[in-house]
PDB file of C-alpha atoms in Angstrom:
ATOM      1  CA  UNK A 146       0.000   0.000   0.000  1.00 92.00           C
ATOM      2  CA  UNK A 147       1.332   3.453  -0.898  1.00 97.00           C
ATOM      3  CA  UNK A 148       2.231   6.085   1.700  1.00 98.00           C
ATOM      4  CA  UNK A 149      -0.696   8.245   0.547  1.00 98.00           C
ATOM      5  CA  UNK A 150      -3.197   5.399   0.981  1.00 98.00           C
ATOM      6  CA  UNK A 151      -1.747   4.639   4.420  1.00 98.00           C
ATOM      7  CA  UNK A 152      -2.320   8.283   5.385  1.00 99.00           C
ATOM      8  CA  UNK A 153      -5.944   8.108   4.217  1.00 99.00           C
ATOM      9  CA  UNK A 154      -6.443   4.854   6.176  1.00 98.00           C
ATOM     10  CA  UNK A 155      -5.003   6.531   9.302  1.00 98.00           C
ATOM     11  CA  UNK A 156      -7.256   9.564   8.709  1.00 98.00           C
ATOM     12  CA  UNK A 157     -10.356   7.330   8.480  1.00 98.00           C
ATOM     13  CA  UNK A 158      -9.345   5.420  11.614  1.00 98.00           C
ATOM     14  CA  UNK A 159      -8.911   8.727  13.436  1.00 97.00           C
ATOM     15  CA  UNK A 160     -12.470   9.724  12.500  1.00 94.00           C
ATOM     16  CA  UNK A 161     -13.804   6.323  13.600  1.00 96.00           C
ATOM     17  CA  UNK A 162     -12.192   6.869  17.018  1.00 95.00           C
ATOM     18  CA  UNK A 163     -12.940  10.629  17.200  1.00 93.00           C
ATOM     19  CA  UNK A 164      -9.180  10.928  17.731  1.00 96.00           C
ATOM     20  CA  UNK A 165      -8.413  14.568  16.933  1.00 96.00           C
ATOM     21  CA  UNK A 166      -4.581  14.296  17.114  1.00 98.00           C
ATOM     22  CA  UNK A 167      -4.640  11.243  14.832  1.00 98.00           C
ATOM     23  CA  UNK A 168      -6.763  13.023  12.209  1.00 98.00           C
ATOM     24  CA  UNK A 169      -4.802  16.272  12.436  1.00 98.00           C
ATOM     25  CA  UNK A 170      -1.473  14.435  12.029  1.00 98.00           C
ATOM     26  CA  UNK A 171      -2.624  13.441   8.539  1.00 99.00           C
ATOM     27  CA  UNK A 172      -3.135  17.043   7.373  1.00 99.00           C
ATOM     28  CA  UNK A 173      -0.954  19.861   6.089  1.00 98.00           C
ATOM     29  CA  UNK A 174      -1.167  23.057   8.162  1.00 98.00           C
ATOM     30  CA  UNK A 175      -2.999  24.860   5.343  1.00 98.00           C
ATOM     31  CA  UNK A 176      -5.410  22.011   4.565  1.00 99.00           C
ATOM     32  CA  UNK A 177      -8.627  22.886   2.735  1.00 99.00           C
ATOM     33  CA  UNK A 178     -11.791  20.831   3.366  1.00 98.00           C
ATOM     34  CA  UNK A 179     -14.771  21.418   1.155  1.00 98.00           C
ATOM     35  CA  UNK A 180     -18.166  19.776   1.216  1.00 96.00           C
ATOM     36  CA  UNK A 181     -19.895  21.361  -1.800  1.00 96.00           C
ATOM     37  CA  UNK A 182     -23.121  23.057  -0.771  1.00 93.00           C
ATOM     38  CA  UNK A 183     -22.318  22.776   2.940  1.00 92.00           C
ATOM     39  CA  UNK A 184     -18.941  24.269   3.919  1.00 94.00           C
ATOM     40  CA  UNK A 185     -15.459  25.357   2.872  1.00 97.00           C
ATOM     41  CA  UNK A 186     -12.850  25.252   5.661  1.00 97.00           C
ATOM     42  CA  UNK A 187      -9.210  26.337   5.628  1.00 98.00           C
ATOM     43  CA  UNK A 188      -6.547  25.297   8.152  1.00 98.00           C
ATOM     44  CA  UNK A 189      -6.175  22.656  10.852  1.00 97.00           C
ATOM     45  CA  UNK A 190      -8.025  24.681  13.500  1.00 95.00           C
ATOM     46  CA  UNK A 191     -11.172  24.966  11.370  1.00 96.00           C
ATOM     47  CA  UNK A 192     -10.854  21.295  10.387  1.00 94.00           C
ATOM     48  CA  UNK A 193     -10.511  20.255  14.035  1.00 94.00           C
ATOM     49  CA  UNK A 194     -13.865  21.850  14.914  1.00 92.00           C
ATOM     50  CA  UNK A 195     -15.645  19.587  12.396  1.00 88.00           C
ATOM     51  CA  UNK A 196     -14.131  16.282  13.516  1.00 89.00           C
ATOM     52  CA  UNK A 197     -16.931  16.016  16.072  1.00 86.00           C
ATOM     53  CA  UNK A 198     -20.065  17.874  15.037  1.00 84.00           C
ATOM     54  CA  UNK A 199     -22.686  18.737  17.722  1.00 88.00           C
ATOM     55  CA  UNK A 200     -25.443  17.517  15.381  1.00 89.00           C
ATOM     56  CA  UNK A 201     -24.143  13.983  16.025  1.00 92.00           C
ATOM     57  CA  UNK A 202     -23.295  11.982  19.132  1.00 92.00           C
ATOM     58  CA  UNK A 203     -20.871   9.117  19.646  1.00 91.00           C
ATOM     59  CA  UNK A 204     -18.439   7.764  17.109  1.00 93.00           C
ATOM     60  CA  UNK A 205     -19.356   7.250  13.462  1.00 94.00           C
ATOM     61  CA  UNK A 206     -19.242   3.853  11.790  1.00 97.00           C
ATOM     62  CA  UNK A 207     -17.191   4.386   8.635  1.00 98.00           C
ATOM     63  CA  UNK A 208     -16.703   1.680   6.026  1.00 98.00           C
ATOM     64  CA  UNK A 209     -14.410   2.282   3.068  1.00 98.00           C
ATOM     65  CA  UNK A 210     -15.492   0.098   0.144  1.00 98.00           C
ATOM     66  CA  UNK A 211     -12.954   1.268  -2.433  1.00 98.00           C
ATOM     67  CA  UNK A 212      -9.788   3.321  -2.474  1.00 99.00           C
ATOM     68  CA  UNK A 213      -7.983   4.287  -5.660  1.00 99.00           C
ATOM     69  CA  UNK A 214      -4.939   6.450  -6.283  1.00 99.00           C
ATOM     70  CA  UNK A 215      -3.429   8.271  -9.222  1.00 98.00           C
ATOM     71  CA  UNK A 216      -0.431  10.557  -8.814  1.00 97.00           C
ATOM     72  CA  UNK A 217      -1.121  12.624  -5.665  1.00 98.00           C
ATOM     73  CA  UNK A 218      -4.883  12.018  -5.548  1.00 99.00           C
ATOM     74  CA  UNK A 219      -6.554   9.315  -3.456  1.00 99.00           C
ATOM     75  CA  UNK A 220     -10.296   8.678  -3.801  1.00 99.00           C
ATOM     76  CA  UNK A 221     -12.121   6.812  -1.029  1.00 99.00           C
ATOM     77  CA  UNK A 222     -15.701   5.610  -1.425  1.00 99.00           C
ATOM     78  CA  UNK A 223     -17.782   4.180   1.356  1.00 99.00           C
ATOM     79  CA  UNK A 224     -20.622   4.435   3.823  1.00 98.00           C
ATOM     80  CA  UNK A 225     -21.093   6.150   7.160  1.00 98.00           C
ATOM     81  CA  UNK A 226     -23.627   5.694   9.940  1.00 97.00           C
ATOM     82  CA  UNK A 227     -23.821   8.176  12.798  1.00 95.00           C
ATOM     83  CA  UNK A 228     -26.270   8.762  15.659  1.00 95.00           C
ATOM     84  CA  UNK A 229     -27.992  12.144  15.557  1.00 95.00           C
ATOM     85  CA  UNK A 230     -28.068  14.146  18.803  1.00 94.00           C
ATOM     86  CA  UNK A 231     -31.780  14.794  18.256  1.00 94.00           C
ATOM     87  CA  UNK A 232     -32.478  11.085  17.755  1.00 94.00           C
ATOM     88  CA  UNK A 233     -32.292   8.715  14.832  1.00 94.00           C
ATOM     89  CA  UNK A 234     -29.319   8.023  12.608  1.00 96.00           C
ATOM     90  CA  UNK A 235     -27.634   9.371   9.531  1.00 95.00           C
ATOM     91  CA  UNK A 236     -27.041   6.657   6.963  1.00 98.00           C
ATOM     92  CA  UNK A 237     -25.034   7.979   4.052  1.00 98.00           C
ATOM     93  CA  UNK A 238     -22.635   7.101   1.281  1.00 99.00           C
ATOM     94  CA  UNK A 239     -19.593   9.222   0.548  1.00 98.00           C
ATOM     95  CA  UNK A 240     -16.848   9.855  -1.938  1.00 99.00           C
ATOM     96  CA  UNK A 241     -13.819  11.679  -0.528  1.00 99.00           C
ATOM     97  CA  UNK A 242     -11.214  13.104  -2.891  1.00 99.00           C
ATOM     98  CA  UNK A 243      -7.883  13.633  -1.113  1.00 99.00           C
ATOM     99  CA  UNK A 244      -5.205  15.770  -2.751  1.00 99.00           C
ATOM    100  CA  UNK A 245      -1.936  14.794  -1.112  1.00 99.00           C
ATOM    101  CA  UNK A 246       1.321  16.681  -0.574  1.00 99.00           C
ATOM    102  CA  UNK A 247       4.348  15.110   1.074  1.00 98.00           C
ATOM    103  CA  UNK A 248       2.284  12.182   2.375  1.00 98.00           C
ATOM    104  CA  UNK A 249      -0.330  14.440   4.008  1.00 99.00           C
ATOM    105  CA  UNK A 250      -3.784  15.671   3.030  1.00 99.00           C
ATOM    106  CA  UNK A 251      -3.513  19.108   1.400  1.00 99.00           C
ATOM    107  CA  UNK A 252      -7.126  19.289   0.181  1.00 99.00           C
ATOM    108  CA  UNK A 253     -10.227  17.207   0.798  1.00 99.00           C
ATOM    109  CA  UNK A 254     -13.432  17.418  -1.186  1.00 99.00           C
ATOM    110  CA  UNK A 255     -16.197  15.349   0.432  1.00 98.00           C
ATOM    111  CA  UNK A 256     -19.353  14.345  -1.412  1.00 98.00           C
ATOM    112  CA  UNK A 257     -22.012  12.932   0.900  1.00 97.00           C
ATOM    113  CA  UNK A 258     -25.502  11.647   0.145  1.00 97.00           C
ATOM    114  CA  UNK A 259     -27.974  10.469   2.737  1.00 95.00           C
ATOM    115  CA  UNK A 260     -29.540   7.076   2.037  1.00 97.00           C
ATOM    116  CA  UNK A 261     -33.139   6.852   3.216  1.00 87.00           C
TER     117      UNK A 261
END
């Protein structure tokens, strides 16, 4: 497995554990995280605030079903299930596009669709 894919695996594991230092260790200082239609964040501090979102409680269940890489881009597809603070669950599928630099995430574009 390439160094970039290992970084993405570590990033996903950090989110599964709600382990802020683990997630942040995978990012460049000037990381950009965009979820089209929802948010555009710049920097580790802004990123850190979204690792655990108050809309959800507990740790998410994240399953990566496919990971592909070309040059410095890693694409991870999968599913996520998370308990909502107000009750019920989010069941969604995602496609995360990671632009890597020096073995770390420089940019992340996350596409998420809720499955009803």
